Amino acid sequence: MIHTLKEIYGAEAAPLQAQRYAAAAEEFEALFGMKPQRFFSAPGRTEVGGNHTDHNNGRVLAAGVSLDVIAAVVPTDDGIIRIKSQGFPMDTVDSSDTEIKEEEENTSCALIRGVAAGMLRRGYKVGGFTAYTTSNVLKGSGLSSSAAFEVLVGTILSGLYNDFAVSPVEIAQISQFAENIYFGKPSGLMDQMASSVGSFITIDFADTANPVIEAIDFDFAASGHRLCIVDTKGSHSDLTPEYAAIPAEMRSVAQFFGKDYLRELTKADVMANLAALRAKLGDRAVLRALHFFGDNERVVKQAAALRSHDFKKFLKLINESGDSSYKYLQNIYASSNPAEQGLSLALYIASDVLSGEGACRVHGGGFAGTIQAFVPEEKLEKFKSAMEGVFGEGSCYVLSIRPFGGTEVSL
């Protein structure tokens, strides 16, 4: 659970990262009047396969990315966790007080307290520490900065007080517990698991209490492609009904058959009852259910392609997933605001530049925000220029897949 800068970020990026950690150490000393003793990191994540499948107990393919939250840390013996995050006020939490505080809902203090509570519930030790954190995980980008923060806190507590005995899977589950129960957000487990485990992983939510997580050994750096996330700068305001309609409509199809989730059905069940389903629930609910079955199976195929190092097939499956999201899931633009279609435009530009190479799809929940593209290295500059010419400078983020999740960092 301790890795070097070169192992985490790669030889090319390690010198720049060393400067970043040195700056964090300097800020820590300026704030607290002492030098930090240890350093930790937790990455953001990207959803690669399984768009809107997790909430119906489906499968997902996700990966940790090269953007992360880092912390300069000193353990303390008073049991108080003090975290000063760049640009935010100090968070102060007594690790022995794990009562839920209503006034902390939707705050980082709730996440910190929830992680401490989750550790104690599982029989692990907690204690105090002072930390300064800084993040380059983009908020609102679908890369999940909140999960990275939760995993960071869990990794610090595991390293300082449990000799790293808390497994990455447990840290992810503890982080989800903190977000659901203390923070007040009913999130799934994908974000935390990808951040905690790192690299490519599949998660099968058939048994939500015991999801099956499998890591995939694939060297993305050798694929000849770069991962790009394009922020189309669309507004997420007033989109809650659009997001909520997807799981609701999928479950309405399951409920037609007396089930709670689509995972309890088969595509054949739906195909055999199309006329009755569309008469009762409407066409969009049926199409979204059919997308679920297709993308759920594609995750298995995508993972198999990566394991067999068939990257060409993997890219084909990514494009198929994007096509299904566009046609059947219909989460590329909001039906309530058809004039704003930034994702549609970004996908058109991506397809035009890639010209049959690479792959592109919607990223995350959809409707506004970001697309994901796997871009051949020789087309990277053209791709980036085309996107930033439309969506603004800095809108195209060039990332890599990180081989490790939450970890202590050896400088």
XYZ file of N, CA and C in Angstrom, residues 135-364:
690
model
N -6.493 18.903 -4.652
C -7.088 17.984 -5.629
C -7.040 18.569 -7.036
N -6.814 17.692 -8.012
C -7.005 18.086 -9.404
C -8.106 17.247 -10.060
N -8.913 16.553 -9.215
C -10.071 15.831 -9.728
C -11.166 16.851 -10.006
N -11.627 16.888 -11.233
C -12.532 17.939 -11.685
C -13.930 17.752 -11.110
N -14.440 18.750 -10.424
C -15.792 18.677 -9.889
C -16.800 18.807 -11.029
N -17.862 18.006 -10.956
C -18.899 18.055 -11.980
C -18.502 17.410 -13.291
N -17.391 16.672 -13.293
C -16.889 16.083 -14.533
C -17.262 14.621 -14.686
N -17.916 14.050 -13.678
C -18.183 12.619 -13.703
C -17.004 11.793 -13.255
N -15.944 12.432 -12.735
C -14.763 11.707 -12.267
C -14.824 11.432 -10.767
N -15.836 11.950 -10.112
C -16.161 11.663 -8.714
C -15.102 12.119 -7.722
N -15.059 13.418 -7.492
C -14.134 13.978 -6.514
C -14.528 13.611 -5.086
N -15.831 13.457 -4.821
C -16.266 13.117 -3.460
C -15.806 11.721 -3.074
N -15.889 10.767 -4.000
C -15.431 9.404 -3.706
C -13.935 9.393 -3.441
N -13.175 10.170 -4.204
C -11.727 10.226 -3.995
C -11.411 10.761 -2.602
N -12.157 11.765 -2.145
C -11.933 12.322 -0.800
C -12.240 11.279 0.271
N -13.362 10.583 0.127
C -13.727 9.547 1.094
C -12.667 8.445 1.154
N -12.242 7.986 -0.004
C -11.236 6.930 -0.060
C -9.913 7.408 0.526
N -9.583 8.678 0.293
C -8.362 9.242 0.869
C -8.399 9.165 2.394
N -9.512 9.583 3.001
C -9.638 9.544 4.464
C -9.529 8.103 4.965
N -10.201 7.180 4.277
C -10.130 5.780 4.674
C -8.736 5.205 4.550
N -8.026 5.589 3.493
C -6.661 5.099 3.290
C -5.720 5.649 4.354
N -5.899 6.909 4.724
C -5.073 7.505 5.780
C -5.290 6.758 7.103
N -6.548 6.523 7.464
C -6.839 5.811 8.714
C -6.326 4.375 8.670
N -6.413 3.751 7.516
C -5.881 2.389 7.384
C -4.371 2.383 7.565
N -3.703 3.365 6.969
C -2.242 3.409 7.046
C -1.718 3.831 8.403
N -2.354 4.835 9.014
C -1.854 5.359 10.282
C -2.141 4.441 11.460
N -3.323 3.802 11.455
C -3.765 3.105 12.665
C -4.050 1.615 12.493
N -3.950 1.091 11.263
C -4.275 -0.317 11.044
C -3.243 -1.050 10.192
N -2.072 -0.441 10.018
C -0.999 -1.073 9.249
C -1.495 -1.569 7.888
N -2.394 -0.781 7.282
C -2.974 -1.082 5.967
C -3.729 -2.406 5.940
N -4.323 -2.780 7.071
C -5.081 -4.030 7.124
C -6.466 -3.909 6.496
N -6.930 -2.672 6.307
C -8.248 -2.471 5.701
C -8.101 -2.624 4.181
N -8.794 -3.583 3.607
C -8.637 -3.857 2.175
C -9.237 -2.723 1.346
N -8.788 -2.561 0.100
C -9.385 -1.546 -0.769
C -10.893 -1.711 -0.933
N -11.362 -2.961 -0.995
C -12.807 -3.192 -1.123
C -13.532 -2.688 0.115
N -12.986 -2.977 1.303
C -13.602 -2.502 2.542
C -13.592 -0.979 2.620
N -12.491 -0.355 2.198
C -12.432 1.115 2.210
C -13.524 1.689 1.308
N -13.747 1.069 0.157
C -14.809 1.523 -0.740
C -16.176 1.375 -0.087
N -16.422 0.243 0.565
C -17.712 0.021 1.219
C -17.914 0.991 2.386
N -16.858 1.254 3.140
C -16.927 2.227 4.237
C -17.209 3.623 3.683
N -16.585 3.951 2.564
C -16.797 5.256 1.935
C -18.237 5.407 1.461
N -18.787 4.355 0.867
C -20.180 4.410 0.440
C -21.106 4.574 1.645
N -20.816 3.862 2.717
C -21.585 3.995 3.953
C -21.580 5.443 4.432
N -20.398 6.078 4.422
C -20.288 7.470 4.849
C -21.131 8.387 3.977
N -21.094 8.164 2.670
C -21.829 9.033 1.752
C -23.332 8.818 1.871
N -23.753 7.558 2.022
C -25.189 7.254 2.114
C -25.791 7.693 3.441
N -25.143 7.330 4.535
C -25.752 7.484 5.857
C -25.434 8.831 6.497
N -24.206 9.301 6.367
C -23.805 10.543 7.042
C -23.948 11.764 6.136
N -23.520 11.644 4.891
C -23.589 12.771 3.958
C -25.008 12.967 3.423
N -25.737 11.833 3.293
C -27.124 11.915 2.856
C -27.342 11.786 1.371
N -26.404 11.146 0.661
C -26.550 10.961 -0.778
C -26.631 9.468 -1.082
N -27.705 9.000 -1.701
C -27.873 7.570 -1.953
C -27.092 7.094 -3.174
N -25.763 7.128 -3.098
C -24.929 6.751 -4.242
C -24.716 5.249 -4.291
N -24.338 4.753 -5.472
C -23.947 3.363 -5.609
C -22.516 3.177 -5.137
N -21.953 2.013 -5.460
C -20.618 1.671 -4.960
C -19.526 1.844 -6.017
N -19.917 2.086 -7.268
C -18.933 2.101 -8.340
C -17.854 3.167 -8.133
N -18.248 4.391 -7.772
C -17.288 5.483 -7.656
C -16.209 5.162 -6.631
N -16.649 4.753 -5.446
C -15.697 4.469 -4.373
C -14.824 3.268 -4.693
N -15.407 2.251 -5.329
C -14.639 1.038 -5.617
C -13.544 1.320 -6.637
N -13.859 2.061 -7.683
C -12.852 2.370 -8.696
C -11.733 3.220 -8.119
N -12.080 4.170 -7.241
C -11.062 5.008 -6.618
C -10.189 4.203 -5.665
N -10.788 3.306 -4.913
C -10.046 2.559 -3.902
C -9.171 1.465 -4.498
N -9.678 0.775 -5.524
C -8.957 -0.363 -6.112
C -8.005 0.084 -7.216
N -8.440 1.043 -8.049
C -7.591 1.518 -9.142
C -7.581 0.579 -10.324
N -6.867 0.971 -11.381
C -6.778 0.233 -12.638
C -8.189 -0.003 -13.199
N -8.341 -0.979 -14.106
C -9.657 -1.362 -14.602
C -10.257 -2.375 -13.638
N -11.542 -2.213 -13.317
C -12.238 -3.200 -12.506
C -13.642 -3.413 -13.053
N -14.159 -4.617 -12.865
C -15.577 -4.868 -13.096
C -16.243 -5.063 -11.746
N -17.471 -4.599 -11.653
C -18.264 -4.802 -10.444
C -19.613 -5.372 -10.868
N -19.977 -6.495 -10.264
C -21.262 -7.135 -10.532
C -22.137 -6.936 -9.301
N -23.246 -6.196 -9.465
C -24.115 -5.842 -8.355
C -25.313 -6.783 -8.219
N -25.236 -7.989 -8.752
C -26.361 -8.922 -8.645
C -26.752 -9.125 -7.185
N -25.755 -9.252 -6.316
C -25.974 -9.300 -4.866
C -25.400 -8.004 -4.313
N -26.265 -7.017 -4.083
C -25.768 -5.694 -3.706
C -25.043 -5.701 -2.366
N -25.370 -6.635 -1.489
C -24.683 -6.715 -0.203
C -23.274 -7.280 -0.354
N -23.074 -8.058 -1.405
C -21.759 -8.667 -1.647
C -21.401 -8.552 -3.125
N -21.167 -7.343 -3.614
C -20.830 -7.184 -5.032
C -19.531 -7.904 -5.369
N -19.482 -8.441 -6.565
C -18.293 -9.173 -7.010
C -17.387 -8.208 -7.773
N -16.196 -7.996 -7.258
C -15.244 -7.062 -7.862
C -14.070 -7.838 -8.432
N -13.726 -7.581 -9.667
C -12.588 -8.242 -10.299
C -11.693 -7.195 -10.950
N -10.428 -7.228 -10.611
C -9.453 -6.333 -11.241
C -9.017 -6.929 -12.574
N -8.703 -6.060 -13.522
C -8.277 -6.488 -14.852
C -6.854 -6.005 -15.084
N -5.983 -6.926 -15.365
C -4.578 -6.593 -15.604
C -4.403 -6.189 -17.063
N -4.407 -4.883 -17.321
C -4.241 -4.388 -18.688
C -3.406 -3.127 -18.654
N -2.378 -3.084 -19.466
C -1.478 -1.931 -19.509
C -2.001 -0.921 -20.524
N -2.822 0.018 -20.052
C -3.419 1.000 -20.951
C -2.354 1.891 -21.581
N -1.267 2.146 -20.855
C -0.210 3.016 -21.365
C 0.397 2.479 -22.649
N 0.313 1.160 -22.849
C 0.897 0.546 -24.045
C -0.105 0.398 -25.188
N -1.312 0.948 -25.017
C -2.366 0.748 -26.018
C -2.234 1.677 -27.224
N -1.418 2.739 -27.096
C -1.309 3.709 -28.183
C -2.436 4.716 -28.198
N -3.235 4.751 -27.130
C -4.367 5.668 -27.032
C -4.287 6.470 -25.738
N -4.954 7.615 -25.741
C -5.102 8.414 -24.526
C -6.588 8.532 -24.201
N -6.885 8.603 -22.930
C -8.257 8.773 -22.477
C -8.554 10.267 -22.347
N -9.578 10.728 -23.042
C -9.962 12.136 -22.985
C -11.368 12.280 -22.406
N -11.509 13.199 -21.471
C -12.813 13.578 -20.949
C -13.067 15.014 -21.398
N -14.162 15.215 -22.107
C -14.484 16.543 -22.642
C -15.659 17.127 -21.876
N -15.427 18.279 -21.265
C -16.463 18.984 -20.514
C -17.160 19.963 -21.442
N -18.416 19.674 -21.744
C -19.156 20.525 -22.682
C -19.757 21.753 -22.001
N -19.533 21.878 -20.699
C -19.960 23.045 -19.908
C -21.476 23.204 -19.858
N -22.197 22.101 -20.042
C -23.652 22.164 -19.934
C -24.093 22.293 -18.490
N -25.218 22.925 -18.275
C -25.731 23.126 -16.921
C -26.466 21.884 -16.430
N -26.175 21.495 -15.161
C -26.874 20.368 -14.546
C -28.117 20.816 -13.778
N -28.372 22.119 -13.741
C -29.519 22.615 -12.993
C -30.818 22.135 -13.632
N -31.774 21.813 -12.796
C -33.106 21.367 -13.232
C -33.089 20.039 -13.967
N -32.021 19.268 -13.814
C -31.949 17.980 -14.504
C -32.289 16.798 -13.599
N -32.557 17.056 -12.323
C -32.859 15.954 -11.407
C -34.001 15.069 -11.913
N -35.106 15.637 -12.426
C -36.168 14.761 -12.942
C -35.710 13.883 -14.106
N -34.807 14.410 -14.950
C -34.309 13.617 -16.075
C -33.505 12.414 -15.576
N -32.610 12.662 -14.591
C -31.809 11.569 -14.031
C -32.700 10.550 -13.324
N -33.638 11.060 -12.525
C -34.486 10.172 -11.722
C -35.387 9.299 -12.589
N -35.725 9.789 -13.772
C -36.633 9.033 -14.636
C -36.007 7.737 -15.143
N -34.686 7.708 -15.284
C -34.049 6.510 -15.848
C -34.224 5.293 -14.937
N -33.763 5.328 -13.668
C -33.987 4.146 -12.833
C -35.468 3.869 -12.598
N -36.279 4.929 -12.510
C -37.715 4.728 -12.273
C -38.364 3.989 -13.436
N -38.022 4.382 -14.664
C -38.618 3.731 -15.825
C -38.106 2.303 -15.992
N -36.811 2.099 -15.731
C -36.275 0.739 -15.799
C -36.974 -0.172 -14.787
N -37.165 0.347 -13.577
C -37.795 -0.475 -12.542
C -39.276 -0.695 -12.824
N -39.897 0.236 -13.525
C -41.306 0.037 -13.869
C -41.471 -1.175 -14.784
N -40.486 -1.403 -15.640
C -40.509 -2.598 -16.488
C -40.336 -3.850 -15.631
N -39.406 -3.797 -14.677
C -39.221 -4.940 -13.775
C -40.492 -5.210 -12.982
N -41.140 -4.145 -12.517
C -42.348 -4.300 -11.700
C -43.513 -4.870 -12.505
N -43.523 -4.646 -13.792
C -44.534 -5.251 -14.662
C -44.520 -6.771 -14.511
N -43.313 -7.320 -14.272
C -43.153 -8.767 -14.108
C -43.130 -9.187 -12.635
N -43.423 -8.245 -11.723
C -43.427 -8.570 -10.311
C -42.043 -8.610 -9.696
N -41.086 -7.963 -10.344
C -39.708 -7.942 -9.855
C -39.328 -6.520 -9.440
N -38.225 -6.399 -8.696
C -37.766 -5.090 -8.245
C -36.749 -4.457 -9.182
N -35.934 -5.291 -9.844
C -34.840 -4.789 -10.673
C -34.773 -5.564 -11.988
N -34.292 -4.888 -13.029
C -34.178 -5.534 -14.337
C -33.239 -6.733 -14.318
N -32.261 -6.730 -13.396
C -31.313 -7.846 -13.343
C -32.024 -9.174 -13.070
N -33.231 -9.101 -12.519
C -33.990 -10.318 -12.229
C -34.723 -10.844 -13.463
N -34.639 -10.133 -14.568
C -35.297 -10.521 -15.813
C -34.270 -10.847 -16.887
N -34.760 -11.247 -18.038
C -33.919 -11.430 -19.218
C -34.467 -10.554 -20.348
N -33.642 -10.328 -21.312
C -34.085 -9.599 -22.505
C -35.260 -10.325 -23.156
N -35.213 -11.660 -23.150
C -36.286 -12.447 -23.767
C -37.628 -12.177 -23.093
N -37.625 -11.973 -21.760
C -38.865 -11.656 -21.052
C -39.495 -10.388 -21.619
N -38.659 -9.388 -21.838
C -39.156 -8.105 -22.343
C -39.606 -8.232 -23.795
N -38.792 -8.886 -24.612
C -39.128 -9.009 -26.035
C -40.435 -9.759 -26.253
N -40.727 -10.708 -25.361
C -41.954 -11.502 -25.507
C -43.197 -10.733 -25.068
N -43.005 -9.579 -24.428
C -44.146 -8.821 -23.908
C -44.122 -7.364 -24.372
N -43.506 -7.106 -25.520
C -43.325 -5.733 -25.978
C -44.640 -4.976 -26.122
N -45.640 -5.601 -26.718
C -46.904 -4.899 -26.965
C -47.560 -4.469 -25.659
N -47.596 -5.371 -24.694
C -48.228 -5.045 -23.411
C -47.411 -4.008 -22.636
N -46.092 -4.116 -22.698
C -45.224 -3.186 -21.980
C -45.360 -1.766 -22.514
N -45.324 -1.617 -23.836
C -45.377 -0.266 -24.395
C -46.764 0.348 -24.210
N -47.798 -0.497 -24.184
C -49.144 0.015 -23.957
C -49.296 0.546 -22.531
N -48.662 -0.120 -21.576
C -48.807 0.283 -20.178
C -47.789 1.327 -19.744
N -46.529 1.208 -20.221
C -45.442 2.030 -19.691
C -44.894 3.051 -20.676
N -45.215 2.905 -21.944
C -44.668 3.801 -22.959
C -43.382 3.267 -23.552
N -43.026 3.773 -24.723
C -41.879 3.238 -25.462
C -40.543 3.527 -24.797
N -40.386 4.718 -24.183
C -39.075 5.063 -23.640
C -38.667 4.116 -22.520
N -39.601 3.755 -21.659
C -39.276 2.816 -20.577
C -38.805 1.487 -21.146
N -39.467 1.029 -22.200
C -39.082 -0.247 -22.825
C -37.688 -0.143 -23.445
N -37.428 0.950 -24.153
C -36.119 1.138 -24.777
C -35.012 1.218 -23.732
N -35.268 1.895 -22.629
C -34.257 1.997 -21.579
C -33.982 0.626 -20.949
N -34.999 -0.193 -20.821
C -34.792 -1.548 -20.316
C -33.941 -2.365 -21.289
N -34.209 -2.224 -22.569
C -33.428 -2.961 -23.570
C -31.976 -2.497 -23.583
N -31.752 -1.201 -23.362
C -30.378 -0.711 -23.217
C -29.700 -1.394 -22.035
N -30.403 -1.524 -20.920
C -29.816 -2.164 -19.743
C -29.288 -3.550 -20.097
N -30.094 -4.362 -20.747
C -29.664 -5.732 -21.055
C -28.458 -5.746 -21.979
N -28.458 -4.839 -22.966
C -27.335 -4.791 -23.891
C -26.051 -4.350 -23.227
N -26.119 -3.261 -22.443
C -24.900 -2.741 -21.825
C -24.413 -3.642 -20.700
N -25.326 -4.310 -20.025
C -24.933 -5.244 -18.972
C -24.090 -6.377 -19.539
N -24.477 -6.882 -20.696
C -23.701 -7.950 -21.339
C -22.412 -7.417 -21.951
N -22.446 -6.166 -22.417
C -21.243 -5.596 -23.015
C -20.107 -5.482 -21.996
N -20.427 -5.248 -20.729
C -19.380 -5.166 -19.709
C -18.570 -6.461 -19.676
N -19.248 -7.592 -19.748
C -18.561 -8.890 -19.754
C -17.637 -8.990 -20.963
N -18.138 -8.557 -22.110
C -17.348 -8.631 -23.345
C -16.180 -7.651 -23.327
N -16.408 -6.462 -22.781
C -15.324 -5.476 -22.688
C -14.203 -5.976 -21.785
N -14.569 -6.556 -20.657
C -13.567 -7.096 -19.736
C -12.785 -8.235 -20.389
N -13.496 -9.088 -21.116
C -12.827 -10.202 -21.795
C -11.866 -9.694 -22.861
N -12.259 -8.625 -23.566
C -11.386 -8.051 -24.591
C -10.115 -7.494 -23.972
N -10.236 -6.817 -22.844
C -9.051 -6.280 -22.173
C -8.152 -7.404 -21.675
N -8.750 -8.439 -21.094
C -7.943 -9.544 -20.562
C -7.181 -10.266 -21.665
N -7.779 -10.319 -22.863
C -7.112 -10.994 -23.989
C -6.280 -10.022 -24.823
N -6.176 -8.767 -24.351
C -5.398 -7.717 -25.021
C -5.885 -7.436 -26.436
N -7.197 -7.585 -26.626
C -7.810 -7.268 -27.915
C -8.403 -5.862 -27.807
N -7.538 -4.858 -27.921
C -7.978 -3.488 -27.697
C -8.898 -3.001 -28.822
N -8.726 -3.527 -30.012
C -9.588 -3.145 -31.135
C -11.033 -3.555 -30.843
N -11.214 -4.757 -30.321
C -12.564 -5.214 -29.978
C -13.126 -4.391 -28.820
N -12.284 -4.071 -27.849
C -12.703 -3.245 -26.726
C -13.247 -1.903 -27.224
N -12.537 -1.266 -28.152
C -12.980 0.020 -28.688
C -14.309 -0.116 -29.424
N -14.482 -1.199 -30.154
C -15.745 -1.443 -30.860
C -16.901 -1.530 -29.864
N -16.667 -2.188 -28.743
C -17.705 -2.335 -27.727
C -18.008 -1.002 -27.040
N -16.987 -0.153 -26.872
C -17.207 1.184 -26.308
C -18.130 1.980 -27.227
N -17.863 1.922 -28.524
C -18.713 2.625 -29.479
C -20.138 2.086 -29.464
N -20.272 0.769 -29.334
C -21.610 0.164 -29.272
C -22.369 0.654 -28.037
N -21.662 0.765 -26.920
C -22.280 1.263 -25.690
C -22.747 2.703 -25.876
N -21.901 3.526 -26.499
C -22.277 4.906 -26.762
C -23.480 5.014 -27.669
N -23.537 4.152 -28.684
C -24.652 4.139 -29.621
C -25.950 3.757 -28.908
N -25.853 2.783 -28.012
C -27.029 2.346 -27.262
C -27.512 3.438 -26.315
N -26.572 4.135 -25.669
C -26.959 5.223 -24.780
C -27.692 6.318 -25.548
N -27.200 6.602 -26.752
C -27.798 7.650 -27.577
C -29.215 7.263 -28.017
N -29.369 6.047 -28.552
C -30.632 5.647 -29.173
C -31.678 5.160 -28.175
N -31.231 4.374 -27.208
C -32.186 3.638 -26.377
C -32.270 4.168 -24.939
N -31.109 4.399 -24.308
C -31.125 4.999 -22.968
C -31.585 6.449 -23.049
N -31.182 7.139 -24.081
C -31.610 8.519 -24.362
C -31.243 9.478 -23.229
N -29.944 9.467 -22.878
C -29.454 10.382 -21.834
C -28.397 11.331 -22.385
N -28.501 11.672 -23.674
C -27.527 12.563 -24.291
C -27.971 14.022 -24.191
N -29.258 14.262 -24.220
C -29.757 15.617 -23.957
C -31.112 15.507 -23.261
N -31.465 16.568 -22.563
C -32.701 16.571 -21.786
C -33.896 16.799 -22.705
N -34.894 15.944 -22.581
C -36.099 16.107 -23.409
C -36.820 17.408 -23.094
N -36.560 17.955 -21.884
C -37.193 19.213 -21.492
C -36.494 20.435 -22.076
N -35.288 20.236 -22.655
C -34.528 21.371 -23.201
C -33.769 20.930 -24.454
N -34.486 20.655 -25.534
C -33.829 20.137 -26.741
C -32.905 21.132 -27.434
N -32.993 22.421 -27.064
C -32.119 23.415 -27.699
C -30.668 23.258 -27.234
N -30.453 22.697 -26.041
C -29.102 22.514 -25.523
C -28.684 21.057 -25.701
N -27.771 20.822 -26.642
C -27.327 19.463 -26.937
C -25.808 19.416 -27.078
N -25.122 19.901 -26.031
C -23.665 19.924 -26.064
C -23.044 18.548 -26.191
N -23.619 17.549 -25.530
C -23.069 16.197 -25.631
C -23.215 15.647 -27.049
N -24.364 15.896 -27.666
C -24.575 15.445 -29.044
C -23.532 16.055 -29.973
N -23.280 17.349 -29.782
C -22.308 18.037 -30.622
C -20.900 17.499 -30.372
N -20.557 17.278 -29.113
C -19.229 16.747 -28.787
C -19.027 15.360 -29.373
N -20.064 14.535 -29.335
C -19.959 13.187 -29.910
C -19.807 13.252 -31.428
N -20.481 14.215 -32.059
C -20.322 14.374 -33.515
C -18.892 14.789 -33.843
N -18.370 15.782 -33.118
C -16.994 16.246 -33.357
C -16.005 15.103 -33.145
N -16.206 14.334 -32.062
C -15.309 13.215 -31.769
C -15.312 12.202 -32.899
N -16.492 11.835 -33.366
C -16.598 10.865 -34.455
C -15.960 11.398 -35.732
N -16.126 12.694 -35.977
C -15.563 13.304 -37.177
C -14.035 13.279 -37.145
N -13.447 13.627 -35.993
C -11.991 13.642 -35.875
C -11.425 12.230 -35.874
N -12.079 11.324 -35.163
C -11.550 9.963 -35.035
C -11.669 9.179 -36.346
N -12.692 9.480 -37.142
C -12.843 8.880 -38.482
C -12.682 7.361 -38.472
N -13.441 6.708 -37.595
C -13.423 5.251 -37.560
C -12.382 4.649 -36.643
N -11.505 5.466 -36.084
C -10.531 4.972 -35.112
C -11.001 5.328 -33.700
N -10.359 4.732 -32.682
C -10.682 5.069 -31.304
C -12.123 4.768 -30.962
N -12.671 5.501 -30.001
C -14.048 5.294 -29.564
C -14.507 6.499 -28.764
N -15.836 6.682 -28.698
C -16.389 7.760 -27.867
C -17.764 7.357 -27.372
N -18.132 7.918 -26.221
C -19.443 7.645 -25.622
C -19.756 8.729 -24.613
N -21.020 8.779 -24.178
C -21.383 9.649 -23.070
C -20.634 9.183 -21.832
N -20.328 10.130 -20.935
C -19.613 9.781 -19.712
C -20.494 10.072 -18.518
N -20.689 9.051 -17.666
C -21.458 9.255 -16.442
C -22.948 9.320 -16.699
